Coordinates of C-alpha atoms in Angstrom, one line a residue:
Chain O
M1 CA -0.1 0.1 0.4
T2 CA 3.1 2.8 0.8
T3 CA 3.3 2.1 -3.0
A4 CA 0.1 3.5 -3.7
P5 CA 1.3 7.6 -3.7
S6 CA 3.7 7.5 -6.3
A7 CA 1.5 4.9 -8.5
G8 CA -0.8 7.4 -8.6
M9 CA 2.0 10.4 -9.4
T10 CA 2.5 7.8 -12.0
R11 CA -0.8 7.5 -12.8
R12 CA -1.7 11.1 -12.9
S13 CA 1.9 12.3 -15.0
A14 CA 0.8 9.6 -17.7
A15 CA -2.1 11.1 -18.1
Y16 CA -0.6 14.5 -18.9
L17 CA 1.6 13.3 -20.6
A18 CA -1.5 11.9 -23.1
T19 CA -3.0 14.9 -23.4
H20 CA 0.2 16.8 -23.5
P21 CA 2.4 15.9 -26.8
R22 CA 5.0 18.9 -26.8
V23 CA 6.1 18.0 -23.5
R24 CA 6.1 14.3 -24.5
L25 CA 8.1 15.6 -27.5
A26 CA 10.2 18.2 -25.8
L27 CA 11.1 14.8 -22.9
I28 CA 12.1 13.0 -26.0
L29 CA 14.0 15.6 -28.0
S30 CA 15.9 17.2 -24.8
A31 CA 19.0 14.2 -23.9
P32 CA 19.7 14.1 -27.6
L33 CA 19.2 17.7 -28.6
T34 CA 21.6 18.7 -25.5
W35 CA 24.2 16.2 -27.2
L36 CA 24.3 17.0 -30.1
A37 CA 24.3 20.8 -29.7
L38 CA 26.6 20.8 -26.8
V39 CA 28.9 18.4 -28.0
Y40 CA 28.7 19.2 -31.7
V41 CA 27.0 22.9 -32.7
V42 CA 29.2 24.1 -30.5
A43 CA 32.2 22.6 -30.7
L44 CA 31.5 24.0 -34.1
A45 CA 30.9 27.7 -33.5
L46 CA 33.9 27.6 -30.9
L47 CA 36.3 26.8 -33.3
L48 CA 35.5 29.5 -35.5
V49 CA 36.3 31.4 -32.6
T50 CA 39.5 30.2 -31.2
A51 CA 40.4 30.4 -34.6
L52 CA 40.8 34.4 -33.9
W53 CA 42.1 34.1 -30.0
T54 CA 46.1 33.5 -29.7
V55 CA 48.9 31.6 -28.5
D56 CA 50.3 33.2 -25.7
G57 CA 54.1 32.3 -26.9
F58 CA 55.9 32.1 -23.3
T59 CA 53.1 29.5 -21.3
G60 CA 52.2 28.2 -24.7
Q61 CA 48.4 28.4 -22.7
I62 CA 45.4 29.9 -25.1
S63 CA 44.9 33.3 -24.5
P64 CA 41.4 34.8 -25.4
T65 CA 42.7 37.9 -26.6
W66 CA 40.9 38.8 -29.8
T67 CA 42.7 38.8 -32.9
L68 CA 43.1 38.1 -37.1
D69 CA 46.5 37.4 -37.8
N70 CA 45.9 33.4 -37.7
L71 CA 43.0 34.5 -40.4
R72 CA 45.9 36.4 -42.4
T73 CA 48.6 34.2 -41.7
V74 CA 46.9 31.6 -43.2
V75 CA 45.6 33.5 -46.1
T76 CA 48.5 35.1 -47.1
G77 CA 51.4 32.4 -46.1
A78 CA 52.8 31.0 -48.9
L79 CA 52.8 28.0 -47.0
Y80 CA 49.4 27.9 -47.1
R81 CA 48.5 28.2 -50.7
T82 CA 50.9 26.1 -51.8
V83 CA 49.9 23.1 -49.4
T84 CA 45.7 24.1 -50.2
L85 CA 46.1 24.1 -53.8
R86 CA 48.1 21.0 -53.5
T87 CA 45.2 19.3 -51.4
V88 CA 42.3 21.0 -54.0
G89 CA 44.5 19.7 -56.6
V90 CA 44.7 16.5 -55.2
A91 CA 40.6 16.6 -54.6
L92 CA 39.5 17.0 -57.5
L93 CA 41.9 14.6 -59.4
V94 CA 40.6 11.7 -57.1
T95 CA 36.8 12.9 -57.7
V96 CA 37.5 12.6 -61.7
I97 CA 39.6 9.4 -61.3
D98 CA 36.4 7.9 -59.2
V99 CA 34.2 9.6 -61.7
V100 CA 35.7 7.9 -64.7
I101 CA 36.1 4.4 -63.3
A102 CA 32.5 4.8 -61.3
L103 CA 30.6 5.2 -64.3
P104 CA 31.1 2.0 -66.6
I105 CA 30.8 -0.1 -63.3
A106 CA 27.5 1.2 -61.6
F107 CA 25.8 1.4 -65.6
Y108 CA 26.8 -2.4 -66.1
M109 CA 25.4 -3.4 -62.2
A110 CA 21.9 -0.4 -63.4
K111 CA 21.5 -1.4 -66.8
V112 CA 23.2 -4.7 -67.7
A113 CA 23.9 -7.6 -64.9
S114 CA 21.0 -9.9 -64.5
P115 CA 19.0 -9.4 -61.1
R116 CA 21.2 -12.0 -59.5
A117 CA 24.3 -10.3 -60.6
Q118 CA 23.1 -7.4 -59.7
R119 CA 22.8 -8.1 -56.0
L120 CA 26.1 -9.5 -55.7
L121 CA 28.0 -6.7 -57.5
V122 CA 26.4 -4.7 -54.5
I123 CA 27.8 -6.5 -52.1
A124 CA 30.8 -6.8 -53.8
V125 CA 31.1 -3.5 -53.8
L126 CA 30.2 -3.2 -50.2
M127 CA 31.8 -5.1 -48.6
P128 CA 34.9 -3.5 -49.0
L129 CA 33.0 0.6 -48.3
W130 CA 33.1 -1.2 -44.9
A131 CA 36.4 -2.5 -44.7
S132 CA 39.0 -0.7 -42.4
Y133 CA 39.4 2.5 -43.8
L134 CA 43.4 2.4 -42.0
V135 CA 43.5 -1.4 -43.2
K136 CA 43.0 -0.1 -47.0
A137 CA 45.8 2.4 -46.8
Y138 CA 48.2 0.4 -45.1
A139 CA 47.3 -2.5 -48.2
W140 CA 48.6 0.4 -50.5
R141 CA 51.4 0.9 -48.6
S142 CA 52.4 -2.5 -49.1
V143 CA 51.8 -3.1 -52.9
L144 CA 53.3 0.3 -53.3
S145 CA 56.7 -0.4 -51.3
Q146 CA 59.8 -0.9 -52.6
D147 CA 59.6 -4.4 -53.2
G148 CA 56.5 -4.5 -53.0
L149 CA 53.4 -6.3 -55.3
L150 CA 53.1 -2.8 -58.0
N151 CA 56.8 -3.2 -58.4
W152 CA 57.4 -6.7 -58.9
L153 CA 54.5 -7.1 -61.8
V154 CA 55.6 -4.0 -63.7
A155 CA 59.7 -4.9 -63.6
P156 CA 59.0 -7.3 -66.1
V157 CA 58.1 -4.2 -68.8
G158 CA 60.9 -2.1 -67.4
L159 CA 58.8 -0.4 -65.4
Q160 CA 58.8 1.5 -62.2
G161 CA 55.9 2.1 -59.6
P162 CA 55.1 5.8 -58.1
G163 CA 56.6 5.2 -54.6
Y164 CA 55.6 7.2 -52.0
G165 CA 54.6 10.4 -53.2
L166 CA 51.6 12.5 -54.1
P167 CA 50.8 9.9 -57.0
A168 CA 50.6 7.0 -54.6
T169 CA 48.0 9.8 -52.3
V170 CA 46.3 10.5 -55.9
I171 CA 46.1 6.2 -56.4
T172 CA 45.0 5.4 -52.6
L173 CA 42.3 8.3 -51.8
S174 CA 40.7 7.3 -55.3
Y175 CA 41.0 3.7 -54.1
L176 CA 39.7 4.5 -50.9
W177 CA 36.3 6.5 -51.5
L178 CA 35.6 4.6 -54.9
P179 CA 32.7 2.7 -53.0
Y180 CA 31.4 5.7 -51.9
V181 CA 30.9 7.1 -55.4
I182 CA 29.4 4.1 -57.2
L183 CA 26.7 3.7 -55.0
P184 CA 25.3 6.6 -55.3
I185 CA 25.5 7.0 -59.6
Y186 CA 24.4 2.7 -59.6
A187 CA 21.6 4.2 -57.5
G188 CA 20.9 7.2 -59.6
L189 CA 21.2 5.3 -62.4
E190 CA 18.6 2.6 -61.3
K191 CA 16.6 4.9 -61.3
V192 CA 16.1 6.7 -64.7
P193 CA 13.6 3.9 -66.4
N194 CA 14.4 1.6 -68.9
S195 CA 11.2 2.8 -71.1
L196 CA 13.3 6.0 -71.6
L197 CA 16.2 4.0 -73.0
E198 CA 13.5 2.1 -75.6
A199 CA 11.8 5.7 -76.4
S200 CA 15.3 6.6 -77.2
A201 CA 16.7 3.8 -79.4
D202 CA 13.4 3.5 -81.3
L203 CA 13.6 6.9 -82.1
G204 CA 16.6 6.4 -84.6
A205 CA 19.5 7.0 -81.5
P206 CA 22.6 5.3 -81.7
P207 CA 24.0 4.2 -78.0
W208 CA 26.2 6.9 -77.2
R209 CA 23.6 9.4 -78.3
T210 CA 20.7 7.6 -75.6
L211 CA 24.1 8.2 -73.1
S212 CA 24.9 11.3 -73.3
S213 CA 21.3 12.4 -74.0
V214 CA 19.2 10.7 -71.8
V215 CA 21.0 8.8 -69.0
L216 CA 23.8 11.3 -68.2
P217 CA 21.3 14.6 -67.5
L218 CA 19.3 12.0 -65.8
A219 CA 22.0 11.0 -63.6
L220 CA 24.0 13.9 -63.0
P221 CA 22.5 15.0 -59.5
A222 CA 23.4 11.3 -58.3
I223 CA 26.7 11.7 -59.7
I224 CA 27.4 15.1 -58.3
A225 CA 26.6 13.5 -55.1
G226 CA 29.4 10.8 -55.1
T227 CA 31.7 13.8 -55.9
I228 CA 30.9 14.7 -52.9
F229 CA 31.9 12.6 -50.9
S230 CA 35.0 12.2 -52.4
F231 CA 36.1 15.5 -53.0
S232 CA 34.9 16.5 -49.2
L233 CA 36.6 13.1 -47.6
S234 CA 40.0 13.8 -50.1
L235 CA 39.8 17.1 -49.3
G236 CA 40.0 16.9 -45.0
D237 CA 42.2 13.5 -45.7
Y238 CA 45.8 13.5 -43.9
I239 CA 46.8 9.9 -42.5
T240 CA 46.7 8.4 -46.5
V241 CA 49.5 10.9 -47.1
T242 CA 51.1 9.9 -44.2
I243 CA 50.8 6.8 -45.1
V244 CA 51.6 6.8 -48.7
G245 CA 53.0 10.3 -49.1
G246 CA 56.2 10.3 -48.4
T247 CA 56.7 14.0 -47.3
S248 CA 53.9 15.3 -49.3
Q249 CA 51.4 17.3 -46.8
M250 CA 47.9 18.0 -47.3
L251 CA 45.8 20.5 -45.3
G252 CA 44.9 17.9 -43.0
N253 CA 48.6 17.4 -42.1
L254 CA 49.0 20.8 -40.9
V255 CA 45.9 21.2 -38.7
Y256 CA 47.7 18.1 -36.8
T257 CA 51.0 18.9 -36.6
N258 CA 50.1 22.6 -35.2
V259 CA 47.2 21.1 -32.8
G260 CA 49.9 18.6 -31.2
A261 CA 53.6 18.8 -31.6
A262 CA 53.4 22.7 -32.6
N263 CA 50.6 23.3 -29.8
N264 CA 49.4 26.5 -32.0
L265 CA 45.3 25.4 -31.8
P266 CA 44.4 29.1 -33.1
L267 CA 46.1 28.2 -36.1
A268 CA 45.0 25.0 -36.6
A269 CA 41.6 26.2 -35.9
A270 CA 42.4 28.7 -38.8
I271 CA 43.6 26.4 -41.3
A272 CA 40.3 24.0 -40.5
L273 CA 38.5 26.7 -42.0
V274 CA 39.6 26.1 -45.0
P275 CA 38.7 22.6 -45.8
I276 CA 35.2 24.2 -44.5
V277 CA 35.1 26.6 -46.3
I278 CA 36.1 25.4 -49.6
I279 CA 33.2 21.9 -48.9
F280 CA 30.6 24.7 -48.5
G281 CA 31.2 26.7 -51.2
Y282 CA 31.1 23.2 -53.6
L283 CA 28.1 21.9 -51.5
A284 CA 26.7 26.0 -52.8
L285 CA 27.7 25.1 -55.7
V286 CA 26.0 21.6 -57.0
R287 CA 22.8 22.5 -55.0
R288 CA 20.8 23.5 -57.7
T289 CA 21.4 20.4 -59.2
G290 CA 19.1 18.4 -56.7
A291 CA 22.4 16.6 -56.1
L292 CA 21.8 16.6 -52.1
D293 CA 18.8 14.7 -52.0
N294 CA 21.0 11.7 -53.5
L295 CA 23.2 11.5 -50.6
Chain V
M1 CA 19.0 1.3 -75.9
H2 CA 20.4 -2.2 -77.5
L3 CA 24.0 -2.5 -76.1
G4 CA 25.9 -5.0 -78.7
R5 CA 27.9 -7.8 -77.5
P6 CA 31.4 -6.4 -77.3
T7 CA 30.3 -3.7 -75.3
R8 CA 28.8 -5.6 -73.1
G9 CA 31.5 -7.6 -72.7
L10 CA 33.4 -4.6 -72.8
L11 CA 31.2 -3.5 -69.5
A12 CA 31.7 -7.0 -67.8
A13 CA 35.6 -6.3 -68.2
I14 CA 36.2 -3.3 -67.0
T15 CA 33.8 -4.3 -63.4
G16 CA 35.5 -7.7 -63.2
L17 CA 38.7 -5.6 -63.6
T18 CA 38.4 -3.4 -60.9
L19 CA 36.3 -5.6 -58.2
A20 CA 39.4 -7.2 -59.1
V21 CA 41.5 -4.0 -58.2
I22 CA 39.3 -3.2 -54.7
Y23 CA 40.0 -6.4 -53.4
L24 CA 43.6 -7.0 -54.8
P25 CA 45.3 -5.1 -52.0
L26 CA 43.2 -6.7 -49.3
V27 CA 44.5 -9.7 -50.5
V28 CA 48.2 -8.9 -50.5
V29 CA 47.5 -8.1 -46.6
L30 CA 46.4 -10.9 -46.2
I31 CA 48.6 -12.7 -48.0
N32 CA 51.7 -10.2 -45.8
S33 CA 51.0 -11.8 -42.4
F34 CA 51.8 -15.0 -42.9
S35 CA 54.8 -13.9 -44.8
S36 CA 58.4 -14.9 -43.9
S37 CA 59.4 -11.6 -44.8
T38 CA 60.0 -8.1 -42.5
S39 CA 59.4 -5.8 -44.7
L40 CA 56.4 -6.5 -46.9
S41 CA 58.9 -7.7 -50.0
W42 CA 56.7 -9.7 -52.7
P43 CA 56.1 -12.4 -53.9
P44 CA 57.0 -13.9 -50.3
P45 CA 59.8 -15.2 -49.8
G46 CA 58.1 -18.2 -47.5
F47 CA 55.3 -18.6 -45.2
T48 CA 55.2 -18.7 -41.4
L49 CA 52.5 -18.4 -38.3
E50 CA 55.0 -16.7 -36.3
W51 CA 53.4 -13.1 -36.6
W52 CA 50.2 -14.3 -35.9
V53 CA 51.9 -16.2 -32.1
R54 CA 53.5 -13.0 -32.0
T55 CA 50.3 -11.2 -31.9
A56 CA 48.4 -13.4 -30.3
N57 CA 51.3 -12.8 -27.5
S58 CA 51.6 -9.4 -28.2
A59 CA 50.4 -7.2 -24.4
G60 CA 49.8 -4.2 -26.4
A61 CA 48.0 -5.7 -29.2
R62 CA 45.8 -6.6 -26.6
D63 CA 45.3 -3.6 -24.6
A64 CA 44.7 -2.0 -27.9
V65 CA 41.9 -4.4 -28.8
V66 CA 40.4 -4.6 -25.0
T67 CA 40.5 -0.7 -25.5
S68 CA 38.4 -0.4 -28.8
V69 CA 36.3 -2.8 -27.8
G70 CA 35.4 -0.8 -24.9
V71 CA 35.0 2.4 -26.7
A72 CA 32.9 1.2 -29.6
L73 CA 30.2 -0.5 -26.6
A74 CA 30.1 2.5 -24.5
S75 CA 29.0 4.7 -28.2
T76 CA 27.4 1.4 -29.1
V77 CA 25.0 2.1 -26.4
I78 CA 25.3 5.8 -25.7
A79 CA 24.0 6.3 -29.4
L80 CA 21.6 3.5 -29.0
V81 CA 19.5 5.9 -26.7
L82 CA 20.0 8.9 -28.6
G83 CA 19.6 7.4 -32.4
T84 CA 16.2 5.9 -30.5
L85 CA 14.7 9.1 -29.2
V86 CA 16.1 11.4 -32.4
A87 CA 14.2 8.6 -34.8
I88 CA 11.2 8.4 -32.5
A89 CA 10.7 12.5 -32.4
L90 CA 11.4 12.7 -35.7
Q91 CA 9.2 10.4 -37.6
R92 CA 6.1 10.5 -34.4
Y93 CA 6.2 14.6 -33.8
D94 CA 5.7 17.3 -36.4
F95 CA 7.4 20.5 -35.4
F96 CA 9.1 23.8 -36.3
G97 CA 12.8 22.7 -36.6
R98 CA 12.3 19.2 -37.6
S99 CA 14.3 19.5 -40.9
T100 CA 17.8 21.2 -38.9
V101 CA 17.6 18.5 -35.8
N102 CA 17.5 16.0 -39.0
L103 CA 20.6 17.9 -40.3
L104 CA 22.2 18.0 -36.7
V105 CA 22.4 14.3 -37.0
I106 CA 23.9 13.6 -40.2
L107 CA 26.6 16.9 -40.0
P108 CA 29.0 14.8 -37.8
I109 CA 29.2 11.9 -40.0
A110 CA 28.9 14.0 -43.6
L111 CA 31.8 17.2 -42.6
P112 CA 35.1 15.1 -42.8
G113 CA 36.6 13.7 -40.0
I114 CA 39.4 16.1 -39.5
V115 CA 36.4 18.8 -39.1
T116 CA 34.7 17.0 -36.4
G117 CA 38.8 15.6 -34.6
I118 CA 39.1 19.6 -34.5
A119 CA 36.4 21.2 -33.5
L120 CA 36.2 18.7 -30.6
N121 CA 39.6 18.8 -29.3
N122 CA 39.0 22.4 -29.5
F123 CA 35.9 21.8 -27.0
F124 CA 37.7 19.3 -24.7
R125 CA 40.5 21.5 -24.0
T126 CA 39.9 24.7 -24.9
I127 CA 36.3 25.7 -23.8
A128 CA 35.3 22.5 -21.3
G129 CA 38.9 22.2 -19.5
V130 CA 38.5 18.8 -19.7
P131 CA 41.4 17.3 -19.9
L132 CA 41.8 14.2 -23.2
S133 CA 40.8 10.8 -22.0
I134 CA 39.7 7.5 -23.0
W135 CA 36.2 9.2 -22.8
T136 CA 36.6 12.3 -25.0
V137 CA 37.0 9.1 -27.8
V138 CA 33.7 7.8 -26.6
V139 CA 31.8 11.7 -26.8
A140 CA 33.2 11.8 -29.9
H141 CA 32.6 8.1 -31.5
A142 CA 29.0 8.6 -30.2
T143 CA 28.5 11.5 -32.1
F144 CA 28.8 9.7 -34.7
C145 CA 27.5 6.9 -34.6
I146 CA 24.2 8.2 -33.4
V147 CA 23.6 8.4 -37.3
T148 CA 23.8 4.7 -38.3
V149 CA 21.3 3.7 -34.9
F150 CA 18.8 6.4 -36.1
N151 CA 19.1 5.5 -39.8
N152 CA 18.0 1.8 -39.1
A153 CA 15.4 3.2 -36.5
V154 CA 13.4 5.8 -38.5
A155 CA 13.5 3.0 -41.5
R156 CA 12.0 0.9 -38.9
L157 CA 9.3 2.9 -37.8
R158 CA 8.3 4.6 -40.8
R159 CA 7.2 1.0 -42.3
T160 CA 5.6 0.1 -39.2
G161 CA 3.3 3.1 -39.1
T162 CA 1.1 4.1 -36.0
R163 CA -2.0 1.8 -36.5
L164 CA -0.2 -1.1 -32.8
E165 CA 0.7 2.6 -31.2
E166 CA -2.8 3.8 -31.8
A167 CA -4.7 0.6 -30.4
S168 CA -2.4 0.4 -27.3
A169 CA -3.3 4.1 -26.2
D170 CA -6.8 3.4 -27.1
L171 CA -6.5 0.4 -25.0
G172 CA -5.1 2.4 -22.0
A173 CA -1.4 1.9 -22.3
G174 CA 0.7 5.0 -21.1
G175 CA 3.1 6.3 -23.3
W176 CA 6.3 3.9 -21.1
T177 CA 4.2 0.6 -21.8
T178 CA 3.4 1.6 -25.3
F179 CA 6.9 2.1 -26.0
R180 CA 7.9 -1.2 -23.9
L181 CA 5.6 -3.4 -24.8
V182 CA 4.6 -2.2 -28.9
T183 CA 7.3 -0.2 -30.1
F184 CA 10.4 -1.1 -28.8
P185 CA 9.6 -4.9 -30.1
Q186 CA 9.3 -3.2 -33.1
L187 CA 12.6 -1.7 -33.4
R188 CA 14.5 -4.7 -31.9
S189 CA 16.0 -5.8 -35.3
A190 CA 16.4 -2.5 -36.4
L191 CA 18.2 -1.5 -33.7
L192 CA 20.6 -4.8 -33.5
A193 CA 21.6 -3.6 -36.6
G194 CA 22.1 0.3 -36.1
G195 CA 24.1 -0.8 -33.3
L196 CA 26.5 -3.3 -34.8
L197 CA 27.0 -0.7 -37.9
A198 CA 28.0 1.8 -35.0
F199 CA 29.7 -0.7 -32.9
A200 CA 32.1 -1.5 -36.5
L201 CA 32.0 2.2 -37.3
S202 CA 33.7 3.1 -33.8
F203 CA 36.0 0.1 -33.8
D204 CA 37.9 1.2 -37.1
E205 CA 37.4 4.8 -36.5
I206 CA 41.1 6.9 -37.1
I207 CA 41.1 10.5 -37.1
V208 CA 38.6 11.1 -34.7
T209 CA 40.1 9.1 -32.7
T210 CA 44.0 11.1 -33.5
F211 CA 42.7 14.0 -32.2
T212 CA 40.5 13.5 -29.2
A213 CA 42.2 10.7 -27.4
G214 CA 44.3 11.0 -24.8
S215 CA 48.2 10.3 -24.5
G216 CA 48.2 6.7 -23.0
V217 CA 44.8 5.6 -25.1
T218 CA 45.9 3.2 -27.8
T219 CA 43.0 1.8 -29.8
L220 CA 43.3 -0.9 -32.7
P221 CA 43.9 1.7 -35.1
I222 CA 46.1 3.7 -33.0
F223 CA 47.9 0.9 -32.5
I224 CA 48.3 0.5 -35.7
L225 CA 49.3 3.5 -37.0
N226 CA 51.9 4.1 -34.3
N227 CA 53.0 0.1 -35.3
M228 CA 53.3 1.0 -39.3
F229 CA 56.2 3.6 -39.2
R230 CA 58.5 0.9 -37.2
P231 CA 60.5 -1.7 -39.0
N232 CA 60.6 -5.1 -38.5
Q233 CA 56.5 -4.9 -37.1
A234 CA 55.1 -5.0 -40.6
P235 CA 54.0 -8.5 -40.4
V236 CA 52.8 -7.7 -36.9
V237 CA 50.8 -4.7 -38.3
A238 CA 49.7 -6.9 -41.1
V239 CA 47.6 -9.5 -38.6
I240 CA 46.1 -6.5 -36.5
A241 CA 45.1 -5.8 -40.2
V242 CA 43.2 -8.8 -41.0
V243 CA 42.0 -9.1 -37.7
L244 CA 40.0 -5.6 -38.0
V245 CA 38.8 -6.6 -41.3
V246 CA 36.8 -9.6 -39.9
V247 CA 35.6 -7.5 -36.7
S248 CA 34.8 -4.7 -38.6
V249 CA 33.2 -7.0 -41.6
V250 CA 31.3 -9.4 -39.8
P251 CA 29.2 -7.2 -37.9
I252 CA 28.2 -5.4 -41.0
Y253 CA 27.5 -8.8 -42.8
L254 CA 25.3 -9.1 -40.1
A255 CA 23.2 -6.0 -39.5
Q256 CA 22.4 -6.5 -43.3
R257 CA 21.6 -9.8 -43.1
L258 CA 18.9 -8.2 -40.6
S259 CA 17.9 -5.7 -42.4
A260 CA 17.7 -8.0 -45.3
A261 CA 15.2 -10.7 -43.7
D262 CA 13.3 -7.5 -42.5
V263 CA 12.1 -6.2 -45.9
D264 CA 12.1 -10.1 -47.3
R265 CA 9.4 -10.7 -44.2
R266 CA 7.3 -8.1 -45.5

């Protein structure tokens, strides 16, 4: 009987909640929203704030003194310009390579393969996507090493592999993000109705004409969705270039060095703003194509 | 569009070739883990189980596995709770800012890892004054794991609809009872799939981890990265890499099976 009052209270609060969906919603949302807002939104906003602070030269502590120096360094410094151009160049090259490789595969999967083969191919593409990023980069380190598989393969024809460096970084990054590019393009091509392809053929268009005038325009948003992955993931990468890039540096390396060894978090935050600005610029550029709905 | 046999054959060949290139490096790692060469040389001069034995007996590797499993379990539990709550809120209620909340859940995985990593590093160290530890890794991992649970739960809630929940309410059950006896049993396998994905995602993660881990915290990916550049450690790294692939791919496979079985049953 001692539980009676609390049971009555439980019933009363249940009745209250049943008739007040807004309160119910607030209760449900409070924990996840607090977490995401505090841990993520606030953290992102404060990254911008920290970029405007400075590090005390003597104590190594961050002091909240407002300054534009970090941003000025990043925008005008020759090193940062070189590395930014290199990083964007690598990201663009990786994206182009991935799209060129992904298009025929995605097309084969979506429009040529039998339904059974189609299912198997999706699994075959999906499984390595989930294999560890680090392991895949390490795998290419083995393949590209001085007496690794690649040099062994091309030695008989008198060639030599690229070794570690920027080309190796481009190869490895293209490899890493390829499944991310294939899958959205495949999904986009799947949605292109076969009847349209037949109509185009019936009207006398040769296959290449159907491809360029019907398939590509319809699949474009999906293709761009794929490029968002490869471009944005390459821009922020620093592990791959550490593993196979030799001494080359990308933006991520500069961020990492300044967080760790150089202990200049404000400068690191300012450098991190570069990929953020570029990615948001890219997203704004492609938003009108409807690519974001294909992510 | 009628493609000729040669075109179809060419497309099939390109697809096959690309898949071969996709799998080849992973096979090389597997073979290297049995190689008697310590420097990744190809072809392997001989085969040995030494590296597997040595890895199994390595205290560092064992500790790293324990750390990684612990981090992945803790982040998965947090992600399960928060992801389920967001999924219910977005799928069962209509409110102002709904699409913003949706974007908020996806953002940690949409932005490059380095942005998430440095933002959290800065937040913990500079703003909150919390020293980096294993818990800061858990917080970071949980944040980007929410989306996998959320995606699975939302898809399930959309499919099951609200009829059973309404019936439960009509029969006099309160909100909690309805969740416990009606909503949760319907969600269970979707949450299991989402949880497995979250576990695998956390187990593999390296970039955000390097930014949020305290100096003594060594997850398996960090262990690999630390040992990769040490001479003569290459085969041990290959062994751990194989283990990492198996440990992360098995949960993914199970998760896919769970989601697929679910679609078939319908």
